[in-house]
Coordinates of C-alpha atoms in Angstrom, one line a residue:
X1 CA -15.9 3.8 9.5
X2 CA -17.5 3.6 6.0
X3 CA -19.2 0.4 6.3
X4 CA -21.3 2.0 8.9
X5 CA -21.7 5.4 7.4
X6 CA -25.1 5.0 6.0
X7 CA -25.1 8.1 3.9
X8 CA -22.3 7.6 2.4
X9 CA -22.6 3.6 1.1
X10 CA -25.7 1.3 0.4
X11 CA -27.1 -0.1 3.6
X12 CA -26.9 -3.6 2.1
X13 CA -22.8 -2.9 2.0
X14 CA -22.3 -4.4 5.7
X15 CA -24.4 -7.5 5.7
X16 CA -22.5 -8.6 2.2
X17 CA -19.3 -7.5 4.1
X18 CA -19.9 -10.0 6.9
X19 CA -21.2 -12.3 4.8
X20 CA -18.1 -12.6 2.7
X21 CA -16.2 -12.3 5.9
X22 CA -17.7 -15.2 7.0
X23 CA -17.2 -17.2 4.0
X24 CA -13.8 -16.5 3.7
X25 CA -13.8 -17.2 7.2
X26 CA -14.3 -20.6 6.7
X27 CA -12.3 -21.4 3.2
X28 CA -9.2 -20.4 4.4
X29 CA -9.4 -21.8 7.9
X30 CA -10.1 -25.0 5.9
X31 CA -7.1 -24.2 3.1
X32 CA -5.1 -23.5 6.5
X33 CA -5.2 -26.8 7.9
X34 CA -5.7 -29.0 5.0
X35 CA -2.6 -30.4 4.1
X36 CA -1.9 -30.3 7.5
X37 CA -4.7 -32.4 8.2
X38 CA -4.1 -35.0 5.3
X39 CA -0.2 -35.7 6.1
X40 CA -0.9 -36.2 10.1
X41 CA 0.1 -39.7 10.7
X42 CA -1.7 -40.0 13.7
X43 CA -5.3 -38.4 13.2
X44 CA -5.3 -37.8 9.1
X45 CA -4.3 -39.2 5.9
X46 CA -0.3 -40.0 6.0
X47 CA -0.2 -39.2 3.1
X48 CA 3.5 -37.9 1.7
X49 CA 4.2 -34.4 0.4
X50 CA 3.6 -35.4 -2.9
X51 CA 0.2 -37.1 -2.4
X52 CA -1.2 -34.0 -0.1
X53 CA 0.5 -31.6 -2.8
X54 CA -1.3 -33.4 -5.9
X55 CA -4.7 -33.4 -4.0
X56 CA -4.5 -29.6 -2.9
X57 CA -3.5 -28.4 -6.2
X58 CA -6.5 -30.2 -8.2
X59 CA -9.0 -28.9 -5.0
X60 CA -8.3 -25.5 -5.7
X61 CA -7.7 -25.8 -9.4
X62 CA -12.0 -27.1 -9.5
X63 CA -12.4 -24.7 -6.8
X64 CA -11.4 -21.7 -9.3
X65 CA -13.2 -23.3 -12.5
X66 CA -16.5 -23.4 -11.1
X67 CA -17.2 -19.4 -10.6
X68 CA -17.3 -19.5 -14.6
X69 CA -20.3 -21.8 -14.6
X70 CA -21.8 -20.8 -10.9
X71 CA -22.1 -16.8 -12.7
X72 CA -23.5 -18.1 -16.1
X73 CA -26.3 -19.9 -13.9
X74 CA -27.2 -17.1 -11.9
X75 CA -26.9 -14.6 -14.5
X76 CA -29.2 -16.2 -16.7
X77 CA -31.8 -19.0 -14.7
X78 CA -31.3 -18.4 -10.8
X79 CA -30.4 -14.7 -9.7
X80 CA -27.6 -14.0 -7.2
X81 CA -29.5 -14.3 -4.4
X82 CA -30.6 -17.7 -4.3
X83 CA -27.1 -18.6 -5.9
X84 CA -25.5 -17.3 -2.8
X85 CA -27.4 -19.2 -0.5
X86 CA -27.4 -22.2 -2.4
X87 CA -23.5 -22.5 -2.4
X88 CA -23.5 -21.4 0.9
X89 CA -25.1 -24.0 2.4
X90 CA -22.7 -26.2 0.1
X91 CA -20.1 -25.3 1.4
X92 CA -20.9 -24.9 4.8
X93 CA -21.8 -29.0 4.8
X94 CA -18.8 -29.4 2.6
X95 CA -16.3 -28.0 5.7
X96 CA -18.1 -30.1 8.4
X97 CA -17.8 -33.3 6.4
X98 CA -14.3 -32.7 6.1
X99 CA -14.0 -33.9 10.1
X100 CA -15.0 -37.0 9.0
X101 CA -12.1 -39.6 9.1
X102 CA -13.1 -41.4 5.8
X103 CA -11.5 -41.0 1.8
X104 CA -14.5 -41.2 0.3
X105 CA -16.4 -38.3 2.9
X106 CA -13.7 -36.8 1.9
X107 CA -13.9 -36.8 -1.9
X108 CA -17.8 -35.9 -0.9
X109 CA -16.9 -32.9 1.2
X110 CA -14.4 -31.5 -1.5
X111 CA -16.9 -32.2 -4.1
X112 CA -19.5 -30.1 -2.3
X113 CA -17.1 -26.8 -2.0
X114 CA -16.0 -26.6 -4.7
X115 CA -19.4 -26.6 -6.1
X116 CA -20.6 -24.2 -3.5
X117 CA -18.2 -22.1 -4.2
X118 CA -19.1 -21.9 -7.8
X119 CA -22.3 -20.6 -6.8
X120 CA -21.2 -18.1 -4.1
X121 CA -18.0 -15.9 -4.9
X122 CA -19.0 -15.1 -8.2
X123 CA -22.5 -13.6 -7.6
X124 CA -22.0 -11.8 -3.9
X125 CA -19.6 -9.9 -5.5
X126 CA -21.8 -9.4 -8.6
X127 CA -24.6 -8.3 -6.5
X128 CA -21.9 -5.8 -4.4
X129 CA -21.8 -4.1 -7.6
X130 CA -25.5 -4.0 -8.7
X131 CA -26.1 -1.9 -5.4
X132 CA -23.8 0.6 -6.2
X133 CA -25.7 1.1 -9.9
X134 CA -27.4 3.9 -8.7
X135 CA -26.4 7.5 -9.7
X136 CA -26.5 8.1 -5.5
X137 CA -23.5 5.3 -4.9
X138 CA -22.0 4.6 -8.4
X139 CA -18.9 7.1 -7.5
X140 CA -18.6 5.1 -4.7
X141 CA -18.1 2.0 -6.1
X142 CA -14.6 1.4 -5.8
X143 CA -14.6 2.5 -2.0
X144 CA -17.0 -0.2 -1.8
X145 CA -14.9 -3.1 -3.3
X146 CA -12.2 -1.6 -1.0
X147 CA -14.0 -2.4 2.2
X148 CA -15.8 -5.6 0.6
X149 CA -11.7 -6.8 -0.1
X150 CA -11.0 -6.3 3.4
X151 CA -13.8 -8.0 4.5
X152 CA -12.4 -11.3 3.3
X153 CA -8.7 -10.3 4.5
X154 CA -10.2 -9.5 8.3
X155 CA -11.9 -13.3 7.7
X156 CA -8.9 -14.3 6.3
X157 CA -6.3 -13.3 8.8
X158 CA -9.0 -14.0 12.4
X159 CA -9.7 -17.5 10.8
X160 CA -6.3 -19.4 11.4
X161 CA -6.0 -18.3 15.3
X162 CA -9.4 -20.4 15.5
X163 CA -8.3 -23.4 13.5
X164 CA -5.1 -23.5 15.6
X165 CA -7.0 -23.5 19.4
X166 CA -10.0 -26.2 17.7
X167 CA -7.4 -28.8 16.5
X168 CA -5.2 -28.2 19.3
X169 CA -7.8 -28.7 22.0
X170 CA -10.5 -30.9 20.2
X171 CA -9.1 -32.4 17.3
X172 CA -8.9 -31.9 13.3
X173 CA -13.0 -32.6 13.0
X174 CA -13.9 -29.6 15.5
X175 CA -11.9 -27.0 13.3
X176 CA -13.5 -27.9 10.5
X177 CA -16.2 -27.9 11.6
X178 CA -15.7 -24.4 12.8
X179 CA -15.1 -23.5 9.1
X180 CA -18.9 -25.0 8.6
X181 CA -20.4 -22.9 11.1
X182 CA -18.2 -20.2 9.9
X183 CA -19.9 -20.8 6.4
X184 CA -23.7 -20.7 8.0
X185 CA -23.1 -17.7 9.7
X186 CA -22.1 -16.1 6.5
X187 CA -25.1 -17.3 5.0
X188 CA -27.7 -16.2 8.1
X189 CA -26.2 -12.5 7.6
X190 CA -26.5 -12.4 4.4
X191 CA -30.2 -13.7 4.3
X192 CA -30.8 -11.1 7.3
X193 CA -29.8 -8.3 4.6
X194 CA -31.9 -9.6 2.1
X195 CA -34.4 -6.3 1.9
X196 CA -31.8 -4.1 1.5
X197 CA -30.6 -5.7 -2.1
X198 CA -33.4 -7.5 -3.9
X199 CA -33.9 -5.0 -6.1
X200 CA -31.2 -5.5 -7.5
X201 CA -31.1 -9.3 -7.9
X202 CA -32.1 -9.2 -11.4
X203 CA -31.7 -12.0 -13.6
X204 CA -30.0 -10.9 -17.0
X205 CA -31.5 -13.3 -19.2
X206 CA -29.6 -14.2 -22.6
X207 CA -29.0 -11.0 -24.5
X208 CA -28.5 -10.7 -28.3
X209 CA -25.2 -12.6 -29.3
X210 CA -24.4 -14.7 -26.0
X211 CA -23.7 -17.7 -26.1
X212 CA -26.9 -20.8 -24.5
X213 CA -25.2 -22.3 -21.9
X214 CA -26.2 -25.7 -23.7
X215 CA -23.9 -24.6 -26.4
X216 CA -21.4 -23.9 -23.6
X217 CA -21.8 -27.2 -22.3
X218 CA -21.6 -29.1 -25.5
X219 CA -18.5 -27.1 -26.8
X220 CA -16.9 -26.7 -23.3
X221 CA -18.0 -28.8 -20.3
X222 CA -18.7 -32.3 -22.2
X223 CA -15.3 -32.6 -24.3
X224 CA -13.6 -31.2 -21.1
X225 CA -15.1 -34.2 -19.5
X226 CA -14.3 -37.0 -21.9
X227 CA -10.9 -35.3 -22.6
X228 CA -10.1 -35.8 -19.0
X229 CA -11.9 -39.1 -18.5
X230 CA -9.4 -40.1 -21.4
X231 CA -6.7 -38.7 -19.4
X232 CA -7.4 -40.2 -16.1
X233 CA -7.6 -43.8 -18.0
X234 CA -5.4 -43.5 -21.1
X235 CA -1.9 -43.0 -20.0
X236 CA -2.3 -45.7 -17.2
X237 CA -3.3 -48.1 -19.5
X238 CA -0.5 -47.1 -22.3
X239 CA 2.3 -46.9 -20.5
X240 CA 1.9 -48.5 -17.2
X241 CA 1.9 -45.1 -15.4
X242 CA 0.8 -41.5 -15.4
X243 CA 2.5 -39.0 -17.8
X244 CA 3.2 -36.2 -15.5
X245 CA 2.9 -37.5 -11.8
X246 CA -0.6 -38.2 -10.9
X247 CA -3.4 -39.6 -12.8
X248 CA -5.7 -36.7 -11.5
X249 CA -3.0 -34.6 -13.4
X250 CA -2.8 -36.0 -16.5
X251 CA -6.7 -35.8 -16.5
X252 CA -7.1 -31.7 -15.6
X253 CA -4.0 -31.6 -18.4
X254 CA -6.5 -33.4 -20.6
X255 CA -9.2 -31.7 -19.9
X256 CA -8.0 -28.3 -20.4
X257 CA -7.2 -29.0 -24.0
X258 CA -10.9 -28.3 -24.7
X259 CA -10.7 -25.1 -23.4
X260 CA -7.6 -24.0 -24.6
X261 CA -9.1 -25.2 -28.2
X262 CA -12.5 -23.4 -27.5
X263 CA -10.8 -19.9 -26.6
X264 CA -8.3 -20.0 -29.1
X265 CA -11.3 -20.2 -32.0
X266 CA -13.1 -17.3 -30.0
X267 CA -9.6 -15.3 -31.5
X268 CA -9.7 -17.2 -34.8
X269 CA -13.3 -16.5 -35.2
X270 CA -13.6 -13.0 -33.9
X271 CA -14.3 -10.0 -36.4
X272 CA -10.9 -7.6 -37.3
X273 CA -12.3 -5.2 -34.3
X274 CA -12.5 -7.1 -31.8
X275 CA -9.0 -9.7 -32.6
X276 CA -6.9 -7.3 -30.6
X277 CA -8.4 -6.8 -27.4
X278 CA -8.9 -11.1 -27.7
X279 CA -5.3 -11.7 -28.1
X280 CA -4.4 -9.0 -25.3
X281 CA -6.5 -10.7 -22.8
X282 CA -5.4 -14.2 -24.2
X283 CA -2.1 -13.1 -23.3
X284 CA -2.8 -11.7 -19.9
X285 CA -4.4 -15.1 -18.8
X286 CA -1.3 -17.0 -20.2
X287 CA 1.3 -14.9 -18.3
X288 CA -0.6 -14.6 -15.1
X289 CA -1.0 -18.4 -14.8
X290 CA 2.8 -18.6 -13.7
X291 CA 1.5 -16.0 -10.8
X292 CA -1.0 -18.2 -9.2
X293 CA 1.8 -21.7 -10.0
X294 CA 3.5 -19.4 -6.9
X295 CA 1.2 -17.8 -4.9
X296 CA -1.0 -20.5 -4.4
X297 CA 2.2 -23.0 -2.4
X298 CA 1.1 -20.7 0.4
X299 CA -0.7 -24.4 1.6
X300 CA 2.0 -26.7 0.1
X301 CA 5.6 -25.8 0.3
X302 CA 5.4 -22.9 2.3
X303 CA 3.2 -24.7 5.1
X304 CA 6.0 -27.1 4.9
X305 CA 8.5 -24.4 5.3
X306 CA 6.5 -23.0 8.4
X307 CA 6.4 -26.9 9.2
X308 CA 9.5 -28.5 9.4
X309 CA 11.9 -25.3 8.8
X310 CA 10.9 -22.5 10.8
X311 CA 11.9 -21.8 14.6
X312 CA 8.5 -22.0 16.0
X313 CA 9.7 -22.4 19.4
X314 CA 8.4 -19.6 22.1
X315 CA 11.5 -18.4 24.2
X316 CA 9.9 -15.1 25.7
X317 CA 7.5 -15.6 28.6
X318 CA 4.9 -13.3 28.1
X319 CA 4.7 -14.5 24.5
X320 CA 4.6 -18.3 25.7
X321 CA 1.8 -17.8 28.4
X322 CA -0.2 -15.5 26.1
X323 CA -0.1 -18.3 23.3
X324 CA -0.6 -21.2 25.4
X325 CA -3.6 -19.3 27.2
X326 CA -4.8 -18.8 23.7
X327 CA -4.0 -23.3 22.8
X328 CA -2.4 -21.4 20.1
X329 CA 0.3 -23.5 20.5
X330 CA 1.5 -26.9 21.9
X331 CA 4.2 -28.2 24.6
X332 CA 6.8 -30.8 22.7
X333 CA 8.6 -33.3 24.9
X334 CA 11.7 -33.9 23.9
X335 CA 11.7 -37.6 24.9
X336 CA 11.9 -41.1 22.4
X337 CA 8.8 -42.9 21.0
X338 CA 8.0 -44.8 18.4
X339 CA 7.9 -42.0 15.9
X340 CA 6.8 -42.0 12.0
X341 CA 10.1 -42.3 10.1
X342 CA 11.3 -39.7 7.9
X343 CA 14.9 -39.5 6.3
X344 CA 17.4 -36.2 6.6
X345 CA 15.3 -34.5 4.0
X346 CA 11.8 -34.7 6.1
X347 CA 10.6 -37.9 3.7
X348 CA 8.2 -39.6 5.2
X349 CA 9.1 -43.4 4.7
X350 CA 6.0 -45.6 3.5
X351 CA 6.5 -49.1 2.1
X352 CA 3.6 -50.3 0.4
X353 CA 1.7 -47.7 1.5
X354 CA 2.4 -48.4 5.1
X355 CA 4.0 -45.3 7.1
X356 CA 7.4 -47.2 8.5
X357 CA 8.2 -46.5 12.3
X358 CA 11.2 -45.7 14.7
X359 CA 12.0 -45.2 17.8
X360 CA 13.1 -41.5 18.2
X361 CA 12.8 -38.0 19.0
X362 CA 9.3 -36.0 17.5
X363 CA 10.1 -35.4 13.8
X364 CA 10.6 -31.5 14.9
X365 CA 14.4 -31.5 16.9
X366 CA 15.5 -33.5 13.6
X367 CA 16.9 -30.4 12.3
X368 CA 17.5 -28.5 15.8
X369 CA 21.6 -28.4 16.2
X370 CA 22.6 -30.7 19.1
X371 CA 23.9 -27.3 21.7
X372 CA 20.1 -26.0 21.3
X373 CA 18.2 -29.0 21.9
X374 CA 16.4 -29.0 25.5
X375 CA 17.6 -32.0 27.8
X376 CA 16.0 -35.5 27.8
X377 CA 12.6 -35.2 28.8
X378 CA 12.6 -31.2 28.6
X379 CA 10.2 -29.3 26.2
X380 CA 9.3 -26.6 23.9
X381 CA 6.7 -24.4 23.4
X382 CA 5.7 -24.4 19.9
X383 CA 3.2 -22.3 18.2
X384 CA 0.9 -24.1 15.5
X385 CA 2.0 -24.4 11.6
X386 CA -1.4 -23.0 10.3
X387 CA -0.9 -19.6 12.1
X388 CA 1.6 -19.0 9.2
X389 CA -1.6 -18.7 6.8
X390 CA -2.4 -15.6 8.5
X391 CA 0.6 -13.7 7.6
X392 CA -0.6 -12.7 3.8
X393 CA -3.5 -11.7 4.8
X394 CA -2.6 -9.5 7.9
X395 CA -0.4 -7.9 5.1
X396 CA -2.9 -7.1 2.6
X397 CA -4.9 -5.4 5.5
X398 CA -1.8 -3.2 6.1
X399 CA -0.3 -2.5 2.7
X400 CA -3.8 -2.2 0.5
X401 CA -4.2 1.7 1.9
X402 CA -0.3 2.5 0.9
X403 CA -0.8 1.0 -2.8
X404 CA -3.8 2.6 -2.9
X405 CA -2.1 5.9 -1.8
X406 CA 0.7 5.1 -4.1
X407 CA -1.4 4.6 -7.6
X408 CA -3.3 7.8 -6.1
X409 CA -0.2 10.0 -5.8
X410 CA 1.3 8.6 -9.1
X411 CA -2.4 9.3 -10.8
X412 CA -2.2 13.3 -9.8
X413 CA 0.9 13.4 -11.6
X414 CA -0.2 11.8 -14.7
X415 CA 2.6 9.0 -13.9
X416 CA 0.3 6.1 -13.3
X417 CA 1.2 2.7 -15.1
X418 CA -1.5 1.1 -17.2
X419 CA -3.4 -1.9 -16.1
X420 CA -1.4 -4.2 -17.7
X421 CA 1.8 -2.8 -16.6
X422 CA 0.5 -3.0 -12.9
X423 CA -0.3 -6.8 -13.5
X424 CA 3.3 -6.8 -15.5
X425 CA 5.1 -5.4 -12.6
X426 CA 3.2 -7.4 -9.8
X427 CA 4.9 -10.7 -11.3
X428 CA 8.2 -9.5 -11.3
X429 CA 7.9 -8.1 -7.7
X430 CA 6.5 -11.5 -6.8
X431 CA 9.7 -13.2 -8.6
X432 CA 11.4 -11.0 -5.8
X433 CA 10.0 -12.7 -3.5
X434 CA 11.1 -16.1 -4.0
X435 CA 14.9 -14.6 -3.4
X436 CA 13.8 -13.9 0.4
X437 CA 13.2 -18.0 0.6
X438 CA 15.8 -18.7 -1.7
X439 CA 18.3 -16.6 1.2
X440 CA 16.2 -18.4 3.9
X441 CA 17.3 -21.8 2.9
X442 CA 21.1 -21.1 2.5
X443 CA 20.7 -19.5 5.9
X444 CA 19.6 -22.7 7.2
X445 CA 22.0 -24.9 5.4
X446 CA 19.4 -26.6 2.7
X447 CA 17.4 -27.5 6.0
X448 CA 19.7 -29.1 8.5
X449 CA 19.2 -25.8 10.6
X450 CA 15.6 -24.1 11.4
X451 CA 15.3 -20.0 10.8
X452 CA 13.5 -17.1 12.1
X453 CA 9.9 -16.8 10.9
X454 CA 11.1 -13.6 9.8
X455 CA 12.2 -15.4 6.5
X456 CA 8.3 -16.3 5.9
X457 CA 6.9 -12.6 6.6
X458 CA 9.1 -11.2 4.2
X459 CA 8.8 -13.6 1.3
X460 CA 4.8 -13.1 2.3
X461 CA 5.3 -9.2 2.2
X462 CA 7.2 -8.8 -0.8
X463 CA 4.4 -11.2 -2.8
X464 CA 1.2 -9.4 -1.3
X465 CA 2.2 -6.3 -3.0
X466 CA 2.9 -8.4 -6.2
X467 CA -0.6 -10.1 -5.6
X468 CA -2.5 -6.1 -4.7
X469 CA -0.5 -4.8 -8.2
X470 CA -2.3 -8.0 -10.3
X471 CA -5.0 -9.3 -8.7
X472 CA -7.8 -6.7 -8.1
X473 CA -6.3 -5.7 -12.0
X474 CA -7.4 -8.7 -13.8
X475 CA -10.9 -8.7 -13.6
X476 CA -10.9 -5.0 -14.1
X477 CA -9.0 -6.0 -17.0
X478 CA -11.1 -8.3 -18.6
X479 CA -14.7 -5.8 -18.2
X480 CA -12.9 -2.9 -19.7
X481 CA -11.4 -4.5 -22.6
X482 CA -13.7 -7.9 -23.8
X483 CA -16.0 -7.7 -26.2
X484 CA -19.6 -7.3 -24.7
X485 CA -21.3 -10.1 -26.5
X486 CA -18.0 -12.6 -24.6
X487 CA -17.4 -10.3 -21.5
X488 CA -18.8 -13.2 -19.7
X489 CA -16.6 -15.8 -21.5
X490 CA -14.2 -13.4 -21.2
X491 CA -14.0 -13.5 -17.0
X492 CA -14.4 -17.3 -17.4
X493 CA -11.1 -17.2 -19.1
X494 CA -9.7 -15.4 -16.2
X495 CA -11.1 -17.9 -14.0
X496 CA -9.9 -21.1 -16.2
X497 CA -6.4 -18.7 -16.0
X498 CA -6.2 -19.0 -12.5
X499 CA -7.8 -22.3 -12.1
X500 CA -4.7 -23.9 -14.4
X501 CA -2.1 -21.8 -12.1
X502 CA -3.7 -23.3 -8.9
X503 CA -3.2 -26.6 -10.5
X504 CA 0.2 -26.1 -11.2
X505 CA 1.0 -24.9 -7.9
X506 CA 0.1 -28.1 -6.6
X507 CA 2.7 -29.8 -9.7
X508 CA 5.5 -27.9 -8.6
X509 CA 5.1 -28.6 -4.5
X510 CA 4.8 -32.1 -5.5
X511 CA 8.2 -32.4 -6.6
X512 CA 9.8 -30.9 -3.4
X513 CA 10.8 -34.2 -1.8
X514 CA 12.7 -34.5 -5.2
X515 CA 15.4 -31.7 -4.4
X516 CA 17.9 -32.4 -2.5
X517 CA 19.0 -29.0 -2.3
X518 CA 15.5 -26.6 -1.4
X519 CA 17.1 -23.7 -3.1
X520 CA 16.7 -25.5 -6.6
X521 CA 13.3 -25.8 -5.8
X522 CA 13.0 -22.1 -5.1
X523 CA 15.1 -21.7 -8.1
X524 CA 12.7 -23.0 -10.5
X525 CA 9.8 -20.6 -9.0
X526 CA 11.6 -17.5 -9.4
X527 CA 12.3 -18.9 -13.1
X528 CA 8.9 -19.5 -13.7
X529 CA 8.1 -15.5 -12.8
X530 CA 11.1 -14.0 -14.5
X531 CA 10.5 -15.9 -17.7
X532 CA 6.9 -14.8 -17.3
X533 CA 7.8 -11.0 -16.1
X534 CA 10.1 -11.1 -18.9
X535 CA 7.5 -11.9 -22.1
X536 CA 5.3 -9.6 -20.2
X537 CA 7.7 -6.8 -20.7
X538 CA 8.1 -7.6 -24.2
X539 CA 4.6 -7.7 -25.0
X540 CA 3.9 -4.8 -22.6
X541 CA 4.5 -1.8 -25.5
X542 CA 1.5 -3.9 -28.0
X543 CA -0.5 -4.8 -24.9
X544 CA -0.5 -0.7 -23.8
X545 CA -1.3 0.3 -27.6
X546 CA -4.4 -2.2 -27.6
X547 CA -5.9 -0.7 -24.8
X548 CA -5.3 3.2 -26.0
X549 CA -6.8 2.2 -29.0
X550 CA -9.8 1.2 -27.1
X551 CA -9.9 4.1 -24.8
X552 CA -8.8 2.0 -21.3
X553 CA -5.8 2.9 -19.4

């Protein structure tokens, strides 16, 4: 194995493997269980689809914007490593407080990762670099990132299978708190490593033509702030009720305005040189943000696909036993209660904020047809929702070496697309995608029937080779083609990109209790991509004629 191979990669390369490992670890056992967690009736939130959606999607929106300001800190007052343990520990507190049945906690605990992880996944991957600066490992740079990337797939995919036993067995608080000690861990290995990459935890300093980070703040950060203050208060008091759904949204709407002003002078401003690559990666970040709308309902709508939708009864015996050995799964009766009420479509019922009651059968045999449903007081084996969450990353882990070895054979032949075509294609093949769910729900008649979890791999399959074609391609993206005196700005556009997409994901899944029909809902995803593939393509020919002019393929 590389990672051990000493003379071939730095020796620091397997403590910041396990370290991000770790991390990742923790995140997405936490993003695995979240919405999970906050519409349990029982032992979370209750809160509805729409209220868990608009929460998730402004969590990971902050979670994405913060990188931009975590790297400018480190690479200018605080250095990498102290960065990294910093938001470590954040974050490692963050997930534990998360177990803690209260609003405010947690506001508190959400508030802590996503500053934690403004300081952490920026700058371990920035120093993952550094120690391959040397003449002796630069050619093996690349193979590095490889096995770093796997790293947090392997954390990734292991994480959900301990989430599932914890909150089966113990409750919601003890799996997140797993994530916590998941976080801790990450930070113990990488502060164990710590000799084998100070030297290069250098501090870059300003350099001639950046921008202070106080003019940063007072032309970014402070009218973002006031812009979504305003937006938070405004429409409320205007109109009697948020503009588009949620008063969180109409703030981060707000508040982006800022940004969008601030980048669009960085093009206005810019010298004839450097206009072109600025509009090209102006573009990028506009067309990818329909990407992430999609890829990031792997913790709305499609958790509520796996939820309420899929077959996740065990039939086979061996497979049963093993998961309930495991508690990777739970035994349903099929007897009446008093029940949470929820209509045909899965709605959960509230009046006045109250979750309404009846007296039924569990919310799962709603959609089960009547010749397949065990007898009165039989059960069913079901394995748990948040297993689902592994399914994209057990994909990357097996399709990253075949793209790889794809790009690879198409390079010998000279056939390899650029960059931008790759990040191009990658939408439209996630646009595919959507048809596989799209097909799932006529399958199941819009619902009233559950099917195969086959559906979910494939739509998952199809949109991890979209995400390996753009994702890794972005950031390359933006170093090879920004300006050096904004490369930093630059990759805080990607990040602000990404962070608006995230956002948006959680807009979207908060209007799927408003479709009747789930395939509409489907429908306006694969829109979204196409219309984005589509001005991709037709920007594609200027975009590939920007970068040949600057020497970047």
């Amino acid at each position: 194995m590389p990672i051990t191979n000493q003379t071939k990669h730095p020796k620091g390369l397997k403590f910041l493997f396990l370290s991000e490992m770790w991390e990742r670890f923790g995140y997405y056992l936490m993003i695995g269980i979240f919405t999970l967690y906050l519409k349990d009736v029982k032992a979370g939130f209750a809160m509805t689809e729409a209220e868990s959606a608009d929460l998730y999607g402004t969590f990971i929106a902050l979670v994405f914007l913060t990188p931009f300001l975590g790297g400018l800190l480190s690479d200018r007052y605080l250095g990498y490593a102290k960065s990294i343990i910093i938001g470590g520990l954040m974050m490692g507190v963050g997930y534990c407080l998360m177990g803690v049945h209260n609003l405010p906690m947690l506001y508190l605990a959400m508030t802590l990762v996503i500053l934690g992880n403004g300081f952490f996944k920026p700058n371990i991957s920035t120093l993952l670099g550094n120690i391959y600066s040397t003449p002796e490992y630069i050619a093996k740079k690349d193979d590095g990132y490889n096995i770093f990337y796997m790293g947090i797939n392997v954390g990734a995919f292991i994480c959900n299978f301990f989430g599932a036993a914890l909150y089966i067995m113990l409750g919601w608080e003890y799996a997140f708190l797993a994530a916590g000690v998941g976080m801790f861990i990450g930070v113990a290995v990488f502060i164990s490593g710590l000799k084998h990459y100070r030297a290069f935890d250098i501090k870059k300093g300003m350099a001639d033509g950046d921008m202070s980070f106080l003019k940063i703040s007072l032309l970014i950060l402070l009218p973002s702030i006031i812009a979504g203050v305003i937006g938070w208060i405004l429409p409320t008091k205007l109109i009697g009720h948020p503009l588009v759904g949620s008063t969180s949204t109409d703030a981060f709407i707000f508040a982006c305005f800022p940004v969008i002003y601030f980048y669009s002078t960085l093009f206005f401003k810019a010298s004839k040189e450097e206009k072109r690559p600025i509009a090209a990666l102006l573009t990028i970040f506009v067309v990818v943000i329909l990407f992430w709308a999609v890829f990031k309902q792997n913790g709305t709508a499609l958790t509520t696909w796996a939820d309420r939708y899929t077959d996740r009864s065990l039939t086979n015996t061996t497979a049963k036993n093993t998961f309930s050995n495991l508690s990777l799964s739970q035994n349903l009766i099929y007897k009446k209660d008093s029940v949470a009420l929820y209509d045909h479509a899965f709605r959960l019922q509230k009046v006045d904020g109250v979750v309404q009651k009846e007296y039924n059968y569990p919310v799962y045999f709603k959609n089960i047809p009547a010749a397949e449903l065990p007898a009165a007081g039989g059960d069913v084996e079901l394995w748990a929702t948040n297993l689902s969450q592994s399914i994209n990353p057990a994909w990357v882990i097996l399709l990253t070496p075949l793209v790889v070895a794809f790009f690879t054979w198409l390079r010998r032949r000279g056939k390899e697309p650029s960059t931008a075509s790759k990040i191009i294609f990658g939408i439209f093949i996630s646009a595919i995608s959507v048809l596989v769910m799209i097909t799932a729900v006529y399958i199941g008649k819009n619902g009233s029937e559950k099917v195969s979890v086959l559906w979910l791999m494939g739509t998952y399959g199809i949109i991890t080779i979209g995400e390996l074609f753009l994702s890794p391609m972005g950031l390359s993206l933006v170093s090879k083609l920004s300006p050096v005196r904004i490369t930093s700005l630059m990759m805080g556009g990607w990040f602000v990109s990404t962070s608006i997409g995230n956002k948006l994901s959680g807009v979207l899944a908060t209007l799927w209790d408003t479709y009747e029909d789930k395939s509409n809902f489907f429908w306006v995803n694969f829109s979204l991509l196409m219309a984005s593939a589509i001005i991709g393509l037709v920007l594609l020919k200027w975009l590939n004629n920007i970068m040949k002019a600057y020497g970047i393929k």
